[in-house]
PDB file of C-alpha atoms in Angstrom:
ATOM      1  CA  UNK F 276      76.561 -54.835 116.709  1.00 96.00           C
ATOM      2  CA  UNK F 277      76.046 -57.136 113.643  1.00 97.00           C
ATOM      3  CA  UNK F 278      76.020 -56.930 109.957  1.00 97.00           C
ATOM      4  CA  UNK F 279      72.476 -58.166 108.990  1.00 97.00           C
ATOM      5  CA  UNK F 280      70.538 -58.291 105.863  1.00 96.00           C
ATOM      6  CA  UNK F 281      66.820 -58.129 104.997  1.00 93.00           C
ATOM      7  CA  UNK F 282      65.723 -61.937 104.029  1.00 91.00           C
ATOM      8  CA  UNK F 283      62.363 -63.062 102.780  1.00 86.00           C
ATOM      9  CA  UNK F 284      61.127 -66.590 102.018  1.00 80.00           C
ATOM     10  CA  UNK F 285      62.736 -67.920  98.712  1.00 78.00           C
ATOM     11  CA  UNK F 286      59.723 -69.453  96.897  1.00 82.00           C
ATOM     12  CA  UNK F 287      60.068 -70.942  93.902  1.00 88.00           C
ATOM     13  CA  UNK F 288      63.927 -70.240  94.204  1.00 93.00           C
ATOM     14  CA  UNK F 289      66.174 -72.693  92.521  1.00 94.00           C
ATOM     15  CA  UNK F 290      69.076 -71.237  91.321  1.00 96.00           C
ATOM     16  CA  UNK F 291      71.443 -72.784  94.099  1.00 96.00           C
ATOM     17  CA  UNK F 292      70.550 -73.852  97.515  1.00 95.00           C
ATOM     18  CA  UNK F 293      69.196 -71.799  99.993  1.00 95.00           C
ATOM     19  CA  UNK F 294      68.032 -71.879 103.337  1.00 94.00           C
ATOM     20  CA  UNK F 295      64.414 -71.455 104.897  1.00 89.00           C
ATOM     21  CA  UNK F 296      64.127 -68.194 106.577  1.00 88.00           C
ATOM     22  CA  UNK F 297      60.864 -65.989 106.734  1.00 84.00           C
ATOM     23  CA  UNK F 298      59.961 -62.760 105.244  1.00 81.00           C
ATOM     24  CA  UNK F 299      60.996 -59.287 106.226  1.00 83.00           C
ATOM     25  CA  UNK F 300      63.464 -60.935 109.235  1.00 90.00           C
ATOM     26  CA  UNK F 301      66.846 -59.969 109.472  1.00 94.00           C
ATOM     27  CA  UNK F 302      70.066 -62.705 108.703  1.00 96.00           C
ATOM     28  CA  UNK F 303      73.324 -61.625 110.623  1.00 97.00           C
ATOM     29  CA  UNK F 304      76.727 -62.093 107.964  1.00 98.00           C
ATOM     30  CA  UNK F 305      79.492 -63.701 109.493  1.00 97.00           C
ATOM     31  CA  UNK F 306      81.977 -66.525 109.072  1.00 96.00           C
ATOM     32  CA  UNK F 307      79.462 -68.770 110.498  1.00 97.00           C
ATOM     33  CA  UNK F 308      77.115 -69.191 108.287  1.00 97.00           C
ATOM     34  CA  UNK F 309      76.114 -72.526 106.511  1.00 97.00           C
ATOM     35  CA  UNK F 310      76.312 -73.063 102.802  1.00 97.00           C
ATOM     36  CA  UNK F 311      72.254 -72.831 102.715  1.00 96.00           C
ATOM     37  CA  UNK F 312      72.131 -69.717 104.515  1.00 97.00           C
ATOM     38  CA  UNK F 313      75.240 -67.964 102.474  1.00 97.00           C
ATOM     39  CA  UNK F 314      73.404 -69.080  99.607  1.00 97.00           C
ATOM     40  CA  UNK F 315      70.023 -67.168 100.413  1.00 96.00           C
ATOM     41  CA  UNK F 316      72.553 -63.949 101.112  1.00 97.00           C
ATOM     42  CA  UNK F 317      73.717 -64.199  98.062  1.00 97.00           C
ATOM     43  CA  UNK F 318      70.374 -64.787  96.669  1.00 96.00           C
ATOM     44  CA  UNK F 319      69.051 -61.378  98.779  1.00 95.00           C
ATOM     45  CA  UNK F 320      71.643 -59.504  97.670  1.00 97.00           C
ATOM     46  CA  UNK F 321      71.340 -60.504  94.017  1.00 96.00           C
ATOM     47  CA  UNK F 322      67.532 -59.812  93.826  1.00 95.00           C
ATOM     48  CA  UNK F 323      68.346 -56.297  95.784  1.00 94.00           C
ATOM     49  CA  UNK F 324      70.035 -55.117  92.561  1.00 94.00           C
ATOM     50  CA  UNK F 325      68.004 -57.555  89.943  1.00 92.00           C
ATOM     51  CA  UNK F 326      66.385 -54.789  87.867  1.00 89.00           C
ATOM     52  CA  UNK F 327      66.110 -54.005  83.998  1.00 85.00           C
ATOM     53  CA  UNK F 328      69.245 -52.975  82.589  1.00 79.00           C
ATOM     54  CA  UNK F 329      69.020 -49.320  81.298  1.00 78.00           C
ATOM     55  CA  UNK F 330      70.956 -47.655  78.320  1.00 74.00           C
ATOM     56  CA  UNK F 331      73.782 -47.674  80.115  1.00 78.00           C
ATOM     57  CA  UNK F 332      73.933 -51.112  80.803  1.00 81.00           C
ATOM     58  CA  UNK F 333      73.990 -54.343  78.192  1.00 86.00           C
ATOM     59  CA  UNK F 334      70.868 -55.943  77.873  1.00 88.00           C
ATOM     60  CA  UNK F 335      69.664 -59.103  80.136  1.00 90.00           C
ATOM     61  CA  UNK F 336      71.217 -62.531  79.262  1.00 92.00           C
ATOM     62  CA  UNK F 337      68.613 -65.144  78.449  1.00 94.00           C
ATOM     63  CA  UNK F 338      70.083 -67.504  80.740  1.00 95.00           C
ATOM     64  CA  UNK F 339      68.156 -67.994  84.183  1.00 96.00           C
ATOM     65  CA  UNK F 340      71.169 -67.833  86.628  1.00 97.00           C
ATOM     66  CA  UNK F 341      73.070 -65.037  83.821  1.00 96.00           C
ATOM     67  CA  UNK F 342      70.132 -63.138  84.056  1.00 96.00           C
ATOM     68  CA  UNK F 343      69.549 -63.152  87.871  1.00 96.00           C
ATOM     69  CA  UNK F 344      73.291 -62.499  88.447  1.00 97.00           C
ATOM     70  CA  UNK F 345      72.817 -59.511  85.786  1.00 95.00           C
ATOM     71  CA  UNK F 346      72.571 -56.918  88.313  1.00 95.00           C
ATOM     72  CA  UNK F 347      74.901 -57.659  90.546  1.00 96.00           C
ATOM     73  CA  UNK F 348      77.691 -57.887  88.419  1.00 95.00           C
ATOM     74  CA  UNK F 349      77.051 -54.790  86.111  1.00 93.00           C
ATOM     75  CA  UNK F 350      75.575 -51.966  88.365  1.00 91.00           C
ATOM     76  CA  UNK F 351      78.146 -49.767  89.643  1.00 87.00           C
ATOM     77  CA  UNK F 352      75.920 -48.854  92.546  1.00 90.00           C
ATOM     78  CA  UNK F 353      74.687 -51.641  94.605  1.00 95.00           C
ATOM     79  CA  UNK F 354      72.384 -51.770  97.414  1.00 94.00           C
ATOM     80  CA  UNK F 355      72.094 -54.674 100.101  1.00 96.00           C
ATOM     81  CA  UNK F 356      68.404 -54.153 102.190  1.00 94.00           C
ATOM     82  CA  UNK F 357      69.906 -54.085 105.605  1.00 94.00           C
ATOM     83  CA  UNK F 358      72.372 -52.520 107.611  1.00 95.00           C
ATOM     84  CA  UNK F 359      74.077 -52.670 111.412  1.00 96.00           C
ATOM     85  CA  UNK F 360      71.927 -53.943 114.160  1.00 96.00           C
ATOM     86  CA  UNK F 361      72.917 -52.863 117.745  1.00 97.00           C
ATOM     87  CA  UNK F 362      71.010 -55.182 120.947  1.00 96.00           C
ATOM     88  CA  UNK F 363      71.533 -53.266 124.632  1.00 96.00           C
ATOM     89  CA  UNK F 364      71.943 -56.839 126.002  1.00 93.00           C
ATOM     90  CA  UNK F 365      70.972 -55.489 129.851  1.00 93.00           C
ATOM     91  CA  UNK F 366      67.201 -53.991 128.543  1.00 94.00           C
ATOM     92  CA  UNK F 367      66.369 -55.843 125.460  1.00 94.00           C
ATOM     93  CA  UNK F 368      66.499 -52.595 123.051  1.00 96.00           C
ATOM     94  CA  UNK F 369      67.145 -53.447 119.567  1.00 96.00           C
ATOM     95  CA  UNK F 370      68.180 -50.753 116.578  1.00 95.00           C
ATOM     96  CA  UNK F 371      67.447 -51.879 114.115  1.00 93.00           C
ATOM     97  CA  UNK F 372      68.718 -50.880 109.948  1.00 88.00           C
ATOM     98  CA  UNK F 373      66.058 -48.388 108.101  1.00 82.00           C
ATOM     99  CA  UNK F 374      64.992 -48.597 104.462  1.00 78.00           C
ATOM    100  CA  UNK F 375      67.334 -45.407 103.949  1.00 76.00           C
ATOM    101  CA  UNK F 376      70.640 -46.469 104.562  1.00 80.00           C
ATOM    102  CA  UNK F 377      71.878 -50.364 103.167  1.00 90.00           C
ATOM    103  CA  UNK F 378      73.952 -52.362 104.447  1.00 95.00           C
ATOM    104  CA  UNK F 379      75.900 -50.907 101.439  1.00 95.00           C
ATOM    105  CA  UNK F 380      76.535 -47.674 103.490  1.00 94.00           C
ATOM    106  CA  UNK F 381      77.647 -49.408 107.183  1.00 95.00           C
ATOM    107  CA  UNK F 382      80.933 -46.947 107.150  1.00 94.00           C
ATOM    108  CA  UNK F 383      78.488 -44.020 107.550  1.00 93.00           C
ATOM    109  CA  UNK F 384      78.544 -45.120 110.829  1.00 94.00           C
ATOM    110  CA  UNK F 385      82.680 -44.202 111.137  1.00 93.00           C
ATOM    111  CA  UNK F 386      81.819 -40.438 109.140  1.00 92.00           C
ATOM    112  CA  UNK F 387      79.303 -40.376 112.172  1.00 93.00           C
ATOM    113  CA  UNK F 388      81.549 -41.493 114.857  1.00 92.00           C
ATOM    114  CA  UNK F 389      84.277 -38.992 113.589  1.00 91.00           C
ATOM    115  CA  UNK F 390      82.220 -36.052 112.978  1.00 88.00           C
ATOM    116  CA  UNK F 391      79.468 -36.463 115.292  1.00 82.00           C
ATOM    117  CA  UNK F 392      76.465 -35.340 112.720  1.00 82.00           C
ATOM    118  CA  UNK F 393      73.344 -36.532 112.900  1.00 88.00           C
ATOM    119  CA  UNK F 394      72.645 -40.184 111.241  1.00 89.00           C
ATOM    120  CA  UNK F 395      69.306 -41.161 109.742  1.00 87.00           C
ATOM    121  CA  UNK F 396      68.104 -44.366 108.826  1.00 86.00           C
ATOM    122  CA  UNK F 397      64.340 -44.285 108.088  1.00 76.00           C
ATOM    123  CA  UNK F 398      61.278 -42.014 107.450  1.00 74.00           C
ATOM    124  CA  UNK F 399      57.989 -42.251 108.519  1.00 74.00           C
ATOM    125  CA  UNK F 400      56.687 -44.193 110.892  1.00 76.00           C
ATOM    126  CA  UNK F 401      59.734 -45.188 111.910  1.00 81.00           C
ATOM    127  CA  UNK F 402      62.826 -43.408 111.836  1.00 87.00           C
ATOM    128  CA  UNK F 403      65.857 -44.580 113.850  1.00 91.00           C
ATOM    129  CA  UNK F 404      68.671 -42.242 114.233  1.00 94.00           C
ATOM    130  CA  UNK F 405      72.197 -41.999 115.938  1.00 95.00           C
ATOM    131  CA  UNK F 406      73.226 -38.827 117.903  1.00 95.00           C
ATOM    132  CA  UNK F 407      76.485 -37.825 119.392  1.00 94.00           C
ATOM    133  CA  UNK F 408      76.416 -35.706 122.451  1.00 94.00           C
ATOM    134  CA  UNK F 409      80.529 -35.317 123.290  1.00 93.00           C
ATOM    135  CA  UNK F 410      81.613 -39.406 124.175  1.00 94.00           C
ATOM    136  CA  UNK F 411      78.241 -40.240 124.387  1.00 96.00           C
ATOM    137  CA  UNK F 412      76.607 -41.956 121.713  1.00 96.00           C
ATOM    138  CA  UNK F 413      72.587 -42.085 121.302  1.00 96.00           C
ATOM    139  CA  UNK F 414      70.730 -44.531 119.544  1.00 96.00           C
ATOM    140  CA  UNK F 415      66.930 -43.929 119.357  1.00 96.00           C
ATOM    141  CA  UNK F 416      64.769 -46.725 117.957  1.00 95.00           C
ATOM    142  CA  UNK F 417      62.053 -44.591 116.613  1.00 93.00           C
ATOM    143  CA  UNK F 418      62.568 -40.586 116.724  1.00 91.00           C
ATOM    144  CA  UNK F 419      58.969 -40.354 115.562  1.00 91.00           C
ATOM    145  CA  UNK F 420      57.879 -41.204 118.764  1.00 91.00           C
ATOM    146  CA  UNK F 421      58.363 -39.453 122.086  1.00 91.00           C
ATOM    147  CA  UNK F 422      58.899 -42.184 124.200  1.00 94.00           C
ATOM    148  CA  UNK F 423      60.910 -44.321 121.753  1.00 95.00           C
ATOM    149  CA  UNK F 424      63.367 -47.087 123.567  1.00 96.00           C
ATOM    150  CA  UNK F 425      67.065 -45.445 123.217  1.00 97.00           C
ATOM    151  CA  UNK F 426      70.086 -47.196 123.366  1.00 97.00           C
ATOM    152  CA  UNK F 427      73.216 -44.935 124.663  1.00 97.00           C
ATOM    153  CA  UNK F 428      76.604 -46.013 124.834  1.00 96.00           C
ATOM    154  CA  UNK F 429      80.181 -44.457 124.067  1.00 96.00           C
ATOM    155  CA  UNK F 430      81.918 -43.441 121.606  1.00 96.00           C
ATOM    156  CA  UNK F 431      85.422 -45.145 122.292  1.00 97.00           C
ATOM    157  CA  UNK F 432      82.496 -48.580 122.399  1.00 97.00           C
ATOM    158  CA  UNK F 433      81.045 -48.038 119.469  1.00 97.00           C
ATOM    159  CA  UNK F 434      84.544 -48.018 117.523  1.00 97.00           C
ATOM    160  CA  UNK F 435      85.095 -51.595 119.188  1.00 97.00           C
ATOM    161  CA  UNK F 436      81.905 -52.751 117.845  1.00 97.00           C
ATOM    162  CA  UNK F 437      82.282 -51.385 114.549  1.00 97.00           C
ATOM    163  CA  UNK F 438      85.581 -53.241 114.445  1.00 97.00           C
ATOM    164  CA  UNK F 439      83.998 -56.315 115.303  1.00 97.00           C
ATOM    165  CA  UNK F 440      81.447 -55.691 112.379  1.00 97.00           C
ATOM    166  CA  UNK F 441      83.554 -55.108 109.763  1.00 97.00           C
ATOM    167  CA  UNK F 442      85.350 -58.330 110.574  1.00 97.00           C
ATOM    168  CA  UNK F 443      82.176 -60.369 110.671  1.00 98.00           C
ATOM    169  CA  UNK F 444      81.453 -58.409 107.745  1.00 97.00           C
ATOM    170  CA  UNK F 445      85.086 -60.252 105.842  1.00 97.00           C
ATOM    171  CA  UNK F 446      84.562 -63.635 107.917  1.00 97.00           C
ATOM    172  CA  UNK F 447      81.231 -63.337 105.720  1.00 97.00           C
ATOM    173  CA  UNK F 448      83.049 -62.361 102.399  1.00 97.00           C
ATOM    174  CA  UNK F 449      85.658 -65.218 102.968  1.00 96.00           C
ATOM    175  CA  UNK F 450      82.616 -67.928 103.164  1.00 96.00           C
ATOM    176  CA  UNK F 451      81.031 -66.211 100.310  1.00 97.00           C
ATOM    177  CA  UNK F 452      84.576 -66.517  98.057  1.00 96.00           C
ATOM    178  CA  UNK F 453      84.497 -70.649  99.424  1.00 97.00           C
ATOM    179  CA  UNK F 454      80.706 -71.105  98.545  1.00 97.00           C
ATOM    180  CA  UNK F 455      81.187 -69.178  94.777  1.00 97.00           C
ATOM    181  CA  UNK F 456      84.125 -71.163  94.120  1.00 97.00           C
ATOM    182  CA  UNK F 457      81.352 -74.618  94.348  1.00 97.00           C
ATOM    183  CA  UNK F 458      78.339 -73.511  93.850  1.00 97.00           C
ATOM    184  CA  UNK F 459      79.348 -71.247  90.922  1.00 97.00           C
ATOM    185  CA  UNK F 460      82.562 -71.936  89.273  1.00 95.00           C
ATOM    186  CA  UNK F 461      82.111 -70.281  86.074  1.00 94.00           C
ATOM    187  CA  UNK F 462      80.488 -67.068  87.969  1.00 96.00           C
ATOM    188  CA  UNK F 463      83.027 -67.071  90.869  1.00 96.00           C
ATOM    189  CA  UNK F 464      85.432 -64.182  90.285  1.00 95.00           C
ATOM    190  CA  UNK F 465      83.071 -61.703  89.499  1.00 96.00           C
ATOM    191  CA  UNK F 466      80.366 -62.607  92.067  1.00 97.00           C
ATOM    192  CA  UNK F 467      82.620 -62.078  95.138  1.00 95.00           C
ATOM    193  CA  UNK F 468      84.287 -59.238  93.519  1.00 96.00           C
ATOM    194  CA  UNK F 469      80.480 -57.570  93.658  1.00 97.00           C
ATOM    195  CA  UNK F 470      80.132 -58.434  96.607  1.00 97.00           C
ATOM    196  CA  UNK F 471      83.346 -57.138  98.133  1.00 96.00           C
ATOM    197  CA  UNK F 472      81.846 -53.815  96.222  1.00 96.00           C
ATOM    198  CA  UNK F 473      78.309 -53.911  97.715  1.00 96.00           C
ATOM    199  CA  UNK F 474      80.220 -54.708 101.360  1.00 96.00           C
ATOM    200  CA  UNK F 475      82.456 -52.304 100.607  1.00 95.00           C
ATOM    201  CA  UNK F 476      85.773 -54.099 101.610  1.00 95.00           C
ATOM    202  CA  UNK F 477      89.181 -54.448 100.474  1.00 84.00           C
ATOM    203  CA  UNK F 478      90.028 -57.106  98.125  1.00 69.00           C
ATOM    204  CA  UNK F 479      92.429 -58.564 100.495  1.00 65.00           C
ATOM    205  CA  UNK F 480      88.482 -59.579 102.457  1.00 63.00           C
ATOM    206  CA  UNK F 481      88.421 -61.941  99.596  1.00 64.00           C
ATOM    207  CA  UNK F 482      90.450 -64.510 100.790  1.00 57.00           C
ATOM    208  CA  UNK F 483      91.131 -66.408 103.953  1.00 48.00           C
ATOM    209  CA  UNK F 484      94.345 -66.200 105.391  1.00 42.00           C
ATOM    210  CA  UNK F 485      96.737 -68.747 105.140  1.00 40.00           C
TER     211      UNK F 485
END
């Protein structure tokens, strides 16, 4: 299971470096990301919540990288395009994250472990959705089709993987805090502080340890 997020190609992008990745592909966060490809997160996530300001909101600084950054760092709900991606390593089945449910919202997944609802991800035409059926868990790639590829594991599994996400998930955070602190000083606080919000992590994510 890994934390990914939706990436497309960063033309014309020059705000910080980025790295070269194509369009509608998935990136997988973790602490071993270069300072390219951390940058082009950052840049995703940015551009995920880069829309008008509102009323409720003060207005759009004039300044290129003040104005990109605007939505990150004054929305109080974020959204990240991706999610948690789960690969059956033994058949080649992939889940992959739907457009209803950012990376933004990966602890759903521990609400679903614990209560054993029903999790949607998508709509139509494709829909991928996690079941529960006692310690089994069912992943199902596409539930509007019939003969969609399924991925079933158990439950006590799918807590070790989520625990294995969440810490690629602050690896990720930790990089980020490193590449802020360089790349923008002045911006560097409240950046990873969004961030840690849109992740939804502790502060204590922020940091490495010592």
């Amino acid at each position: 299971m890994q934390p990914v997020l939706e990436t497309y190609a960063p033309d014309g992008f020059d705000l910080w470096p980025v790295a070269k990745v194509q369009s509608f592909a998935f990136l997988p966060l973790s602490g071993e990301l270069s300072p390219a490809e951390v940058g082009t997160a950052l840049m995703r996530i940015a551009d995920c919540n880069d829309i008008d300001p509102d009323g409720d909101r003060p207005p759009r600084p004039a300044n290129p990288l003040d104005s990109f950054l605007h939505g990150l760092l004054t929305f109080d709900n974020l959204f990240a395009a991706g999610g948690l991606r789960v690969t059956d390593n033994s058949t080649g089945v992939t889940f992959l994250p739907g457009c209803c449910d950012g990376l933004e919202d990966w602890r759903d997944w521990h609400q679903f472990v614990d209560e054993g609802s029903l999790l949607g991800f998508g709509h139509d035409p494709v829909s991928p959705i996690a079941e529960r059926f006692g310690d089994t868990v069912r992943l199902t790639v596409n539930a509007e089709q019939s003969d969609s590829p399924v991925i079933e594991l158990s439950v006590a599994e799918l807590r070790h993987l989520l625990a294995g996400a969440e810490r690629d998930l602050a690896d990720f955070l930790a990089l980020a805090v490193d590449w802020a602190s360089k790349l923008l000083p002045g911006h560097c606080a409240a950046v990873t502080a969004a961030l840690a919000r849109v992740l939804d992590l502790p502060a204590s994510a922020m940091s490495p340890e010592p």
